[in-house]
XYZ file of C-alpha atoms in Angstrom:
722
model
C 86.552 -16.168 215.508
C 85.365 -19.727 214.891
C 88.478 -21.192 216.591
C 88.011 -18.825 219.515
C 84.421 -19.967 219.972
C 85.457 -23.620 219.859
C 88.086 -23.021 222.553
C 85.577 -21.189 224.742
C 83.057 -23.997 224.303
C 85.688 -26.598 225.204
C 86.703 -24.615 228.281
C 83.075 -24.321 229.322
C 82.623 -28.065 228.811
C 85.492 -28.990 231.145
C 84.440 -26.361 233.685
C 81.016 -27.962 233.791
C 82.528 -31.438 234.123
C 84.896 -30.427 236.901
C 88.103 -32.196 237.900
C 88.025 -35.771 239.194
C 90.325 -38.600 240.181
C 89.120 -41.956 238.866
C 90.273 -45.546 238.376
C 91.693 -45.819 234.884
C 89.199 -48.489 233.808
C 86.055 -46.585 234.840
C 86.747 -43.313 233.029
C 84.853 -42.250 229.899
C 87.805 -41.497 227.603
C 85.501 -39.926 225.026
C 85.389 -36.877 227.299
C 88.911 -36.096 226.061
C 87.776 -35.405 222.503
C 87.085 -31.802 223.546
C 90.836 -31.239 223.811
C 92.002 -29.560 220.627
C 95.027 -30.358 218.494
C 97.451 -27.829 217.010
C 99.924 -27.825 214.135
C 103.580 -26.939 214.468
C 104.016 -23.513 212.892
C 106.337 -22.659 210.029
C 108.540 -25.743 209.739
C 106.928 -27.666 206.918
C 105.677 -30.226 209.411
C 101.999 -31.089 209.107
C 101.959 -33.157 212.288
C 99.232 -32.330 214.773
C 99.956 -32.182 218.505
C 97.446 -32.736 221.262
C 97.229 -29.461 223.182
C 97.312 -30.833 226.711
C 99.908 -31.526 229.359
C 100.115 -35.120 230.547
C 102.280 -36.461 233.347
C 102.518 -40.088 234.444
C 104.182 -41.599 237.475
C 104.650 -44.997 239.065
C 105.183 -46.189 242.626
C 107.075 -49.418 243.177
C 107.657 -51.997 245.874
C 110.267 -54.523 246.810
C 109.105 -58.137 246.803
C 110.444 -58.760 250.296
C 112.093 -56.939 253.167
C 115.741 -56.036 252.731
C 118.008 -59.008 253.200
C 121.773 -59.265 253.420
C 124.170 -61.651 251.726
C 127.867 -62.323 252.156
C 130.050 -61.081 249.303
C 133.829 -61.353 249.616
C 133.373 -61.746 253.342
C 131.265 -58.569 253.683
C 127.569 -58.117 254.332
C 125.854 -56.503 251.358
C 122.206 -55.782 250.658
C 120.682 -58.374 248.366
C 119.065 -56.926 245.221
C 115.825 -58.458 243.935
C 113.315 -57.816 241.173
C 110.846 -55.086 242.180
C 107.429 -54.331 240.712
C 105.016 -51.461 240.064
C 102.155 -51.185 242.567
C 100.557 -47.863 241.599
C 100.417 -45.399 238.744
C 98.741 -42.087 238.032
C 98.200 -40.119 234.838
C 97.144 -36.469 235.170
C 95.839 -34.436 232.214
C 95.657 -30.634 232.135
C 94.261 -28.437 229.344
C 92.794 -24.947 228.949
C 94.515 -23.923 232.185
C 92.621 -26.468 234.308
C 93.136 -29.982 235.617
C 90.887 -32.370 233.685
C 91.387 -35.738 235.356
C 93.811 -37.971 237.211
C 93.556 -41.677 236.395
C 95.060 -44.313 238.641
C 95.685 -48.035 238.713
C 98.029 -50.747 239.922
C 99.688 -52.653 237.078
C 102.245 -51.570 234.453
C 100.206 -53.182 231.684
C 97.248 -51.050 232.812
C 99.368 -47.885 232.621
C 100.312 -48.680 229.020
C 96.697 -49.439 228.127
C 95.566 -46.221 229.828
C 98.058 -44.124 227.814
C 97.001 -45.913 224.637
C 93.323 -45.111 225.271
C 94.135 -41.464 225.960
C 96.217 -41.126 222.802
C 93.645 -42.885 220.587
C 90.809 -40.594 221.706
C 92.782 -37.344 221.458
C 92.424 -35.785 217.990
C 96.104 -35.125 217.229
C 98.708 -37.513 215.871
C 101.324 -36.793 218.534
C 101.020 -36.940 222.308
C 103.698 -35.947 224.824
C 103.799 -37.731 228.181
C 106.128 -36.474 230.924
C 107.694 -38.488 233.725
C 109.707 -36.823 236.493
C 112.877 -38.928 236.348
C 111.909 -40.846 233.244
C 114.875 -43.213 233.511
C 113.457 -44.796 236.670
C 109.842 -45.284 235.546
C 110.892 -46.324 232.047
C 112.942 -49.246 233.380
C 109.856 -50.709 235.105
C 107.490 -50.310 232.161
C 109.803 -50.768 229.147
C 108.857 -54.393 228.434
C 105.154 -53.566 228.719
C 105.622 -50.622 226.330
C 107.466 -52.806 223.821
C 104.793 -55.507 224.007
C 102.042 -53.014 223.110
C 103.822 -50.342 221.048
C 106.907 -52.062 219.671
C 110.450 -50.803 220.122
C 110.991 -47.002 220.138
C 111.201 -45.267 216.798
C 113.998 -43.040 218.125
C 115.541 -41.996 221.438
C 118.268 -39.729 222.776
C 120.290 -40.838 225.782
C 122.626 -38.509 227.680
C 124.359 -41.528 229.177
C 123.374 -45.029 230.255
C 119.878 -45.142 231.757
C 119.350 -41.424 231.153
C 116.996 -40.727 228.226
C 116.097 -37.179 227.174
C 113.191 -38.467 225.108
C 111.802 -41.774 223.805
C 109.546 -41.724 220.704
C 107.278 -44.553 219.631
C 105.819 -45.195 216.210
C 102.249 -44.717 217.457
C 102.908 -40.985 218.034
C 103.529 -41.036 221.801
C 106.706 -39.389 223.045
C 108.001 -39.791 226.599
C 109.931 -36.851 228.062
C 111.764 -36.197 231.325
C 110.642 -33.162 233.344
C 113.544 -33.668 235.783
C 116.023 -32.894 233.002
C 113.948 -29.838 232.099
C 113.556 -28.437 235.631
C 116.831 -29.704 237.132
C 115.292 -30.102 240.591
C 113.120 -32.479 242.577
C 109.359 -32.452 242.045
C 108.886 -31.148 245.576
C 111.219 -28.223 244.815
C 109.539 -27.618 241.449
C 106.090 -27.427 243.054
C 107.343 -24.960 245.661
C 109.284 -22.819 243.183
C 106.276 -22.540 240.877
C 103.855 -22.153 243.803
C 101.356 -24.569 242.241
C 98.016 -25.484 243.782
C 98.861 -29.126 244.514
C 102.078 -29.621 246.463
C 103.615 -33.039 247.019
C 101.874 -34.882 249.848
C 105.106 -35.787 251.607
C 104.972 -38.458 254.285
C 101.735 -40.076 253.094
C 103.349 -43.049 251.367
C 105.369 -45.656 253.261
C 108.228 -46.650 250.984
C 109.333 -49.494 253.261
C 106.002 -51.285 253.090
C 105.840 -54.453 250.980
C 102.936 -53.987 248.557
C 101.138 -55.992 245.907
C 99.135 -54.999 242.861
C 96.011 -56.450 244.456
C 96.215 -54.054 247.431
C 93.728 -51.204 247.786
C 94.814 -47.611 248.440
C 94.094 -45.659 251.606
C 92.814 -42.051 251.239
C 96.289 -40.785 252.249
C 97.990 -42.982 249.650
C 95.591 -41.827 246.941
C 96.320 -38.216 247.861
C 100.058 -38.896 247.640
C 100.038 -40.444 244.178
C 97.478 -37.900 242.902
C 99.542 -34.887 243.998
C 102.680 -36.209 242.336
C 101.320 -35.888 238.813
C 99.027 -32.908 239.510
C 101.987 -30.911 240.825
C 103.857 -31.905 237.663
C 101.230 -30.824 235.119
C 100.557 -27.588 237.000
C 104.251 -26.705 237.075
C 104.700 -27.593 233.391
C 101.715 -25.428 232.474
C 103.048 -22.497 234.505
C 106.421 -22.981 232.824
C 104.829 -23.076 229.356
C 102.784 -19.936 230.003
C 105.787 -18.044 231.373
C 107.679 -18.863 228.186
C 104.635 -18.235 225.967
C 105.159 -21.634 224.318
C 102.953 -24.140 222.579
C 103.028 -27.677 223.962
C 105.272 -28.890 221.138
C 107.734 -26.023 221.666
C 108.481 -26.649 225.350
C 112.257 -27.249 225.384
C 113.628 -30.647 226.307
C 116.322 -29.267 228.608
C 117.029 -26.272 230.813
C 119.328 -24.812 228.163
C 116.633 -24.799 225.492
C 115.338 -21.357 226.490
C 118.599 -19.367 226.353
C 119.727 -21.351 223.323
C 116.670 -20.211 221.391
C 117.115 -16.593 222.479
C 120.795 -16.662 221.577
C 120.041 -17.918 218.082
C 117.353 -15.278 217.521
C 119.656 -12.465 218.619
C 122.510 -13.843 216.556
C 120.324 -13.917 213.453
C 119.455 -10.238 213.903
C 123.079 -9.202 214.477
C 125.077 -11.256 211.971
C 126.185 -13.632 214.701
C 126.718 -16.401 212.191
C 129.238 -14.227 210.314
C 131.064 -13.573 213.579
C 131.249 -17.288 214.244
C 132.592 -18.098 210.783
C 135.399 -15.571 211.239
C 136.705 -17.440 214.261
C 135.431 -21.026 213.955
C 138.184 -23.476 214.924
C 139.452 -26.176 212.629
C 139.030 -29.792 213.671
C 142.656 -29.904 214.868
C 142.240 -26.670 216.837
C 139.054 -27.975 218.425
C 140.890 -31.094 219.647
C 143.504 -28.816 221.187
C 140.784 -26.698 222.817
C 139.388 -29.838 224.453
C 142.760 -30.278 226.145
C 142.714 -26.620 227.190
C 139.281 -26.699 228.824
C 139.466 -27.465 232.531
C 136.268 -26.401 234.297
C 136.303 -24.849 237.764
C 139.083 -25.021 240.357
C 138.224 -27.094 243.433
C 140.973 -27.686 245.986
C 141.811 -27.743 249.676
C 144.871 -26.211 251.312
C 147.263 -29.142 251.148
C 148.860 -28.208 254.488
C 145.547 -28.316 256.370
C 144.146 -31.684 255.326
C 142.273 -33.307 258.253
C 143.217 -30.486 260.670
C 140.330 -29.039 262.695
C 140.478 -25.267 262.453
C 138.923 -23.191 265.220
C 138.243 -19.485 265.313
C 136.630 -17.419 262.591
C 136.633 -18.937 259.098
C 135.017 -16.670 256.483
C 133.636 -17.575 253.073
C 133.518 -15.192 250.102
C 131.451 -16.037 247.010
C 131.810 -14.419 243.616
C 128.557 -12.942 242.336
C 127.813 -14.828 239.088
C 131.449 -15.603 238.371
C 131.060 -16.887 234.795
C 128.546 -14.267 233.573
C 130.844 -11.587 235.000
C 133.929 -12.642 233.034
C 131.846 -13.025 229.873
C 131.032 -9.323 230.199
C 134.303 -7.942 231.558
C 137.093 -9.774 229.732
C 138.433 -9.979 226.192
C 138.312 -13.216 224.205
C 139.786 -14.655 220.997
C 137.661 -12.983 218.322
C 139.513 -14.056 215.167
C 140.760 -17.352 213.815
C 143.805 -18.795 215.504
C 146.904 -18.664 213.300
C 150.106 -20.646 213.727
C 153.025 -18.874 215.379
C 156.653 -19.745 216.095
C 157.884 -21.578 219.189
C 158.560 -19.034 221.930
C 159.391 -18.842 225.661
C 156.483 -18.359 228.041
C 157.597 -14.820 228.870
C 156.887 -13.819 225.254
C 153.315 -15.137 225.481
C 152.635 -13.307 228.750
C 154.178 -10.078 227.452
C 151.858 -10.162 224.423
C 148.690 -11.369 226.142
C 146.912 -8.015 226.360
C 145.926 -7.985 222.692
C 146.346 -11.645 221.735
C 144.868 -14.915 222.898
C 147.332 -17.801 222.815
C 147.031 -21.564 222.842
C 150.064 -23.810 222.919
C 151.708 -26.822 224.504
C 154.017 -25.938 227.376
C 156.923 -28.365 227.755
C 158.742 -28.202 231.120
C 161.831 -29.946 232.436
C 161.817 -30.461 236.213
C 158.897 -28.137 237.067
C 158.303 -27.584 240.822
C 156.476 -25.169 243.066
C 158.461 -22.025 243.824
C 157.527 -22.170 247.484
C 156.105 -24.691 249.900
C 153.830 -21.896 251.153
C 151.682 -22.048 248.005
C 148.479 -23.716 249.287
C 146.647 -24.349 246.006
C 148.840 -25.714 243.173
C 147.301 -24.981 239.787
C 149.010 -27.530 237.526
C 146.352 -30.171 236.852
C 147.689 -33.676 236.162
C 144.552 -34.932 234.404
C 144.956 -32.239 231.739
C 148.625 -33.031 231.071
C 149.475 -34.754 227.804
C 152.490 -36.392 229.430
C 154.149 -36.456 232.852
C 157.204 -38.223 234.230
C 157.733 -38.812 237.968
C 154.905 -36.477 238.964
C 154.408 -35.785 242.678
C 150.659 -35.224 242.897
C 148.410 -33.711 245.571
C 144.718 -34.404 244.948
C 145.173 -34.138 241.201
C 147.582 -31.158 241.295
C 151.294 -31.473 240.491
C 153.807 -30.344 243.124
C 156.854 -31.366 241.138
C 157.786 -33.608 238.213
C 160.729 -34.590 236.039
C 158.862 -33.721 232.843
C 155.469 -32.246 231.916
C 153.612 -31.471 228.680
C 150.331 -29.555 228.973
C 148.160 -27.444 226.659
C 147.519 -23.956 228.036
C 146.263 -20.522 227.118
C 147.841 -17.269 228.264
C 145.492 -16.938 231.265
C 146.265 -20.320 232.824
C 149.931 -19.919 231.887
C 150.162 -16.717 233.941
C 149.118 -18.678 237.056
C 151.579 -21.490 236.285
C 154.366 -18.940 235.816
C 153.595 -17.357 239.196
C 153.614 -20.668 241.049
C 156.241 -22.835 239.341
C 159.863 -22.750 238.293
C 161.741 -25.193 236.056
C 165.122 -25.998 234.601
C 164.027 -25.498 230.999
C 160.827 -24.932 229.050
C 159.411 -24.054 225.650
C 156.002 -23.210 224.172
C 155.383 -25.349 221.076
C 152.457 -25.811 218.671
C 151.829 -22.110 219.291
C 148.778 -20.378 217.820
C 147.360 -16.937 218.513
C 144.295 -14.818 217.720
C 143.422 -11.189 218.300
C 141.396 -10.402 221.415
C 138.336 -8.235 221.868
C 135.166 -8.074 223.924
C 132.436 -10.564 223.052
C 129.782 -9.209 220.644
C 127.224 -6.863 222.181
C 124.242 -8.936 221.076
C 125.512 -11.723 223.371
C 126.809 -9.677 226.306
C 123.719 -7.437 226.307
C 121.586 -10.575 226.564
C 123.624 -11.793 229.542
C 123.322 -8.428 231.284
C 119.587 -8.244 230.580
C 119.139 -11.652 232.206
C 121.056 -10.489 235.264
C 118.878 -7.360 235.591
C 115.662 -9.325 235.001
C 116.672 -11.956 237.563
C 117.317 -9.329 240.230
C 114.057 -7.521 239.372
C 112.104 -10.740 239.863
C 113.940 -12.000 242.960
C 111.159 -11.253 245.477
C 108.275 -10.752 243.042
C 107.706 -13.741 240.744
C 109.280 -17.060 241.800
C 108.498 -18.722 238.459
C 110.107 -16.099 236.244
C 112.950 -15.598 238.717
C 113.782 -19.298 238.524
C 113.664 -19.199 234.724
C 115.877 -16.114 234.457
C 118.384 -17.514 236.922
C 118.592 -20.696 234.874
C 118.970 -18.727 231.645
C 121.770 -16.606 233.089
C 123.692 -19.619 234.347
C 123.255 -21.384 230.997
C 124.966 -18.674 228.929
C 128.382 -20.065 229.817
C 127.248 -23.668 229.348
C 126.149 -22.966 225.783
C 129.683 -21.836 224.970
C 131.189 -25.190 225.948
C 128.666 -27.291 224.065
C 130.655 -30.155 222.546
C 130.653 -30.178 218.748
C 130.978 -33.956 218.654
C 128.543 -35.924 220.777
C 128.684 -39.569 221.778
C 125.827 -41.682 220.462
C 124.481 -43.972 223.189
C 122.163 -46.748 222.058
C 119.925 -48.916 224.193
C 119.824 -52.617 223.480
C 116.078 -53.204 223.744
C 116.569 -56.934 224.281
C 119.126 -56.826 227.109
C 118.682 -53.345 228.581
C 122.383 -52.570 228.079
C 123.520 -49.146 226.874
C 126.461 -48.938 224.499
C 128.450 -46.003 223.154
C 128.476 -46.298 219.407
C 132.055 -46.345 218.161
C 133.020 -43.590 215.751
C 135.967 -43.595 213.358
C 138.317 -40.594 213.075
C 136.809 -39.853 209.679
C 133.264 -39.906 211.105
C 134.388 -37.715 214.010
C 135.842 -35.137 211.635
C 132.709 -35.241 209.483
C 130.448 -34.726 212.504
C 132.588 -31.812 213.670
C 132.319 -29.944 210.365
C 128.641 -30.804 210.060
C 128.040 -29.045 213.388
C 130.275 -26.083 212.482
C 128.489 -25.571 209.169
C 124.983 -25.465 210.648
C 123.440 -22.014 210.367
C 122.357 -22.132 213.992
C 125.871 -22.682 215.352
C 126.924 -19.242 216.586
C 128.977 -19.681 219.790
C 132.656 -20.642 219.392
C 133.878 -23.268 221.842
C 136.921 -21.159 222.743
C 134.727 -18.536 224.435
C 133.793 -21.069 227.093
C 137.395 -22.252 227.452
C 138.659 -18.716 228.111
C 135.683 -18.039 230.415
C 136.712 -20.789 232.861
C 140.335 -19.661 232.674
C 139.438 -16.083 233.587
C 137.248 -17.305 236.460
C 140.079 -19.459 237.838
C 142.510 -16.536 237.554
C 140.082 -14.362 239.537
C 139.883 -17.021 242.239
C 143.673 -17.111 242.529
C 143.844 -13.312 242.510
C 141.375 -13.137 245.397
C 143.251 -15.886 247.250
C 146.545 -14.018 247.047
C 145.077 -10.639 247.959
C 142.998 -11.972 250.842
C 146.069 -13.649 252.365
C 148.665 -10.932 251.591
C 150.344 -13.266 249.103
C 150.094 -16.346 251.336
C 151.448 -14.721 254.515
C 151.730 -16.635 257.787
C 149.062 -14.463 259.425
C 146.333 -15.137 256.875
C 145.247 -18.496 255.477
C 143.502 -19.638 252.306
C 141.705 -22.737 253.576
C 139.602 -24.004 250.680
C 138.296 -23.004 247.245
C 135.462 -24.285 245.074
C 135.165 -22.710 241.586
C 133.586 -19.411 242.681
C 134.185 -19.284 246.424
C 137.080 -19.110 248.874
C 137.325 -19.875 252.595
C 139.829 -17.861 254.634
C 141.158 -17.334 258.120
C 141.766 -13.650 258.951
C 141.369 -12.416 255.344
C 142.441 -8.904 254.395
C 139.062 -7.202 253.994
C 140.573 -4.007 252.611
C 142.307 -5.986 249.861
C 139.059 -7.799 249.056
C 137.216 -4.484 248.844
C 139.932 -3.178 246.526
C 139.528 -6.297 244.373
C 135.792 -5.644 244.157
C 136.386 -2.084 243.038
C 138.596 -3.363 240.235
C 135.787 -5.728 239.209
C 133.418 -2.783 238.943
C 135.908 -0.810 236.848
C 136.296 -3.735 234.445
C 132.547 -3.974 233.978
C 132.186 -0.249 233.420
C 135.037 -0.307 230.895
C 132.779 -2.452 228.714
C 129.689 -0.344 229.376
C 128.015 -2.372 232.134
C 127.112 -1.256 235.638
C 125.208 -2.514 238.679
C 121.623 -3.481 239.276
C 120.111 -0.657 241.317
C 117.206 -0.951 243.707
C 116.631 2.054 245.931
C 119.947 2.941 247.508
C 121.434 -0.536 247.047
C 123.590 -1.787 244.208
C 124.227 -5.356 243.080
C 127.380 -5.918 241.007
C 128.365 -8.938 238.979
C 131.714 -10.491 239.814
C 132.334 -9.065 243.264
C 133.368 -11.285 246.182
C 130.455 -11.265 248.642
C 130.241 -12.213 252.297
C 126.802 -12.816 253.823
C 127.457 -12.284 257.528
C 127.132 -15.248 259.875
C 125.685 -17.383 257.072
C 129.199 -17.355 255.571
C 131.118 -17.644 258.829
C 132.241 -20.765 260.707
C 133.605 -21.313 264.194
C 135.051 -24.713 263.281
C 136.125 -26.112 259.931
C 137.842 -29.214 258.568
C 138.526 -30.508 255.069
C 139.912 -33.846 253.962
C 140.186 -32.893 250.285
C 138.277 -31.482 247.342
C 134.497 -31.736 247.759
C 134.918 -33.018 251.334
C 134.539 -30.454 254.081
C 132.564 -29.729 257.222
C 131.986 -26.518 259.183
C 129.978 -25.226 262.123
C 128.028 -22.251 260.789
C 127.709 -19.254 263.103
C 124.196 -18.499 261.854
C 122.681 -21.641 263.421
C 125.632 -23.187 265.305
C 124.995 -26.409 263.370
C 127.451 -28.579 261.454
C 127.101 -28.427 257.667
C 128.848 -30.739 255.213
C 129.762 -30.775 251.564
C 130.775 -34.253 250.422
C 130.378 -35.191 246.765
C 127.811 -37.968 246.550
C 126.409 -37.442 250.063
C 123.210 -35.425 250.697
C 123.544 -32.387 252.982
C 121.504 -34.105 255.672
C 124.450 -36.444 256.108
C 125.597 -33.939 258.734
C 123.217 -35.779 261.065
C 125.768 -38.613 261.103
C 128.129 -36.346 263.062
C 127.942 -35.634 266.781
C 131.098 -33.535 266.686
C 133.338 -32.093 263.986
C 136.185 -34.327 265.188
C 134.296 -37.285 263.676
C 134.695 -35.815 260.170
C 137.816 -37.739 259.229
C 139.081 -40.596 257.112
C 137.082 -43.734 257.829
C 133.819 -41.975 258.706
C 130.838 -43.889 257.334
C 127.819 -41.859 256.262
C 124.914 -44.213 256.832
C 122.567 -44.562 253.871
C 119.705 -44.961 256.339
C 120.425 -41.425 257.622
C 121.430 -39.652 254.407
C 118.804 -41.286 252.210
C 121.519 -42.075 249.667
C 120.551 -45.056 247.521
C 122.443 -47.393 245.280
C 120.795 -48.368 241.978
C 120.849 -52.010 240.900
C 119.266 -52.586 237.488
C 117.476 -55.915 237.135
C 116.587 -57.206 233.660
C 114.440 -60.305 233.163
C 114.034 -62.473 230.086
C 110.309 -61.866 229.910
C 107.389 -60.468 231.894
C 106.236 -62.868 234.606
C 103.753 -63.130 237.491
C 105.276 -63.697 240.923
C 103.730 -65.816 243.675
C 101.418 -62.930 244.634
C 100.239 -62.328 241.061
C 102.315 -59.162 240.604
C 103.136 -58.368 236.972
C 106.906 -58.028 236.923
C 109.255 -56.854 234.219
C 112.600 -55.084 234.397
C 113.233 -53.063 237.537
C 115.565 -50.894 239.577
C 116.390 -51.970 243.116
C 117.062 -48.979 245.391
C 118.865 -49.801 248.602
C 120.441 -47.625 251.294
C 124.052 -46.936 250.405
C 126.727 -46.139 252.958
C 129.564 -43.787 251.984
C 133.104 -44.144 253.314
C 134.864 -40.815 253.741
C 138.437 -40.896 252.522
C 141.163 -38.280 252.438
C 142.736 -36.777 249.338
C 142.764 -38.963 246.250
C 144.842 -38.876 243.107
C 142.048 -38.216 240.643
C 140.713 -34.747 240.024
C 137.266 -33.702 241.219
C 136.864 -31.193 238.354
C 136.956 -34.103 235.924
C 134.461 -36.100 237.971
C 132.059 -33.168 238.106
C 132.221 -32.825 234.329
C 131.236 -36.505 233.993
C 127.844 -35.415 235.412
C 127.064 -38.602 237.304
C 124.272 -36.813 239.168
C 121.897 -34.090 237.992
C 123.603 -30.825 237.235
C 122.384 -28.816 234.277
C 122.860 -30.857 231.137
C 124.187 -29.066 228.094
C 122.301 -30.791 225.283
C 122.033 -29.094 221.917
C 118.435 -28.674 220.798
C 119.613 -29.410 217.267
C 120.587 -32.905 218.385
C 117.078 -33.409 219.680
C 115.592 -33.350 216.187
C 113.036 -30.620 216.951
């Protein structure tokens, strides 16, 4: 009762004070001592956490207008040191915005955060940045000067920190990694009070730290951090979490639920019965291939006219997790056998092996989408490659399972072959505690679709993360930042250390999802894509054409709709065989796994592709050109006047697409420029043109897995030391 009265009194205090936006150096920081602190429950940790949500943000400026220099005879944009010209810090507690503080200099931002932390009663304070890697670069030297070097940090890759912890108790976190979308999209999805004030800040203007802000500029910087704290609070409430328990990444929510359900249903025992050895895990890494992305090799750069139809699988990965059987026992060594033996015995057994082929080649030139992936081959000799896929070779060694092997057997012939290093395990459906969770998420997502945008977004993310958790790497690279130079280095690990780390992860009580489940999941999904492709085109007939495929979608000319409908009925039967049905709303049914077609939205009157992740089509819904080009924003379509311009040599202008190149600038020490601007390390963002090329020899699946932009990151919460 006493605690409840204190909370009510604190709420009443801040209600009486009201929200305000103030310069950082005129605020009475003692007003923050009415924010309570809380202890982390049940983990033997006596640390106290300040029960408020804080988000900080910076705005930066170039020191001069863009200039060009000659480099190897070409004009390139010159990169210079940039500097911070504005910052805001918003604080939210008790379900209300308390204050937004603003200033100009990076040293002032650090001092402001220090004052906030010192007045708050708890020992630990969390501060969010949306895209922490950017802001951190500008303020890192100022942080080090005041707080010392970080106590610990976790980096996904170079310049991409998940968190940064300092010895004074302040932890910096990245809300972009948590939400996996822009702040503007976050604010809209969560329907918060303060939306981004787009268009009220001129990013091309040269600014100095002595400049004053216009009312429009103040509104812009204020709404950035207010939208952030409001969205984080809505997120926390929807999850029913304390401030310290908000997950670091998008996968934190389903990972926690999975562990809880596993604990109640002996999931750890299930894992131990099928956990791979270190050697088997290394083989599984070779087996894993991600989604299938490819263009019809006969149609590269040809403009197709007429009706091109797209079919998308409904939740492709969740569907196969529910409908298919997986290795559910330990893999045991088996004798060398021909591939026909593996396929014949694939109903009840999962197989992994190395397939050795002499003179493999496609059975027919009519096959539009070769499945043999060069980047996953252990060895090739004289390989003829089309956009990463092998058409023919003198010799190939590749690790496969029985699912991928069935596709290879359909497409290729050879002079001789053998399956070696063969291992097999009995198959069964995945445990009900896991599949029931997946199905519950699907039902909840559909229930919330038009009702609650916040919970719908969360459930959609949870559902899509169930597969990602299965392919969580057991051995993670350790990436360290050199605090003196700004360089990021992957810490080298010996084979002995690698083995030790593998078994350390396997032996953790919270490890419950075998890596092989994710490997087989992607294989089943690719098989379904090829099954649909064959059925929709009457086994690659001349009258029907499979134009393009991208993991869970296929583009076709004159597809066989009856065959697609029959495929969908088989999907339904597979689900029902494992006890799962549709989501029902009124007279309508929504089924996982089926190939869907959304009318004119999925129809094109013109279409051209120049390779994987490079295509353009005129959509019938709006008669506009739409593009998909890896590394180019969708609005790059504005660079095209006609579809005929989408060809090798096309330059997507960075000025049109908004695509920027990042140039990191590190200085020896903080300095004042000629205008008195405090300057430290910086990132120079400049418009970046993109040259469209045709098919290339590397594989786009591998590039996507490198995660050089912001897809969902699969980071184990256990690695985050929480």
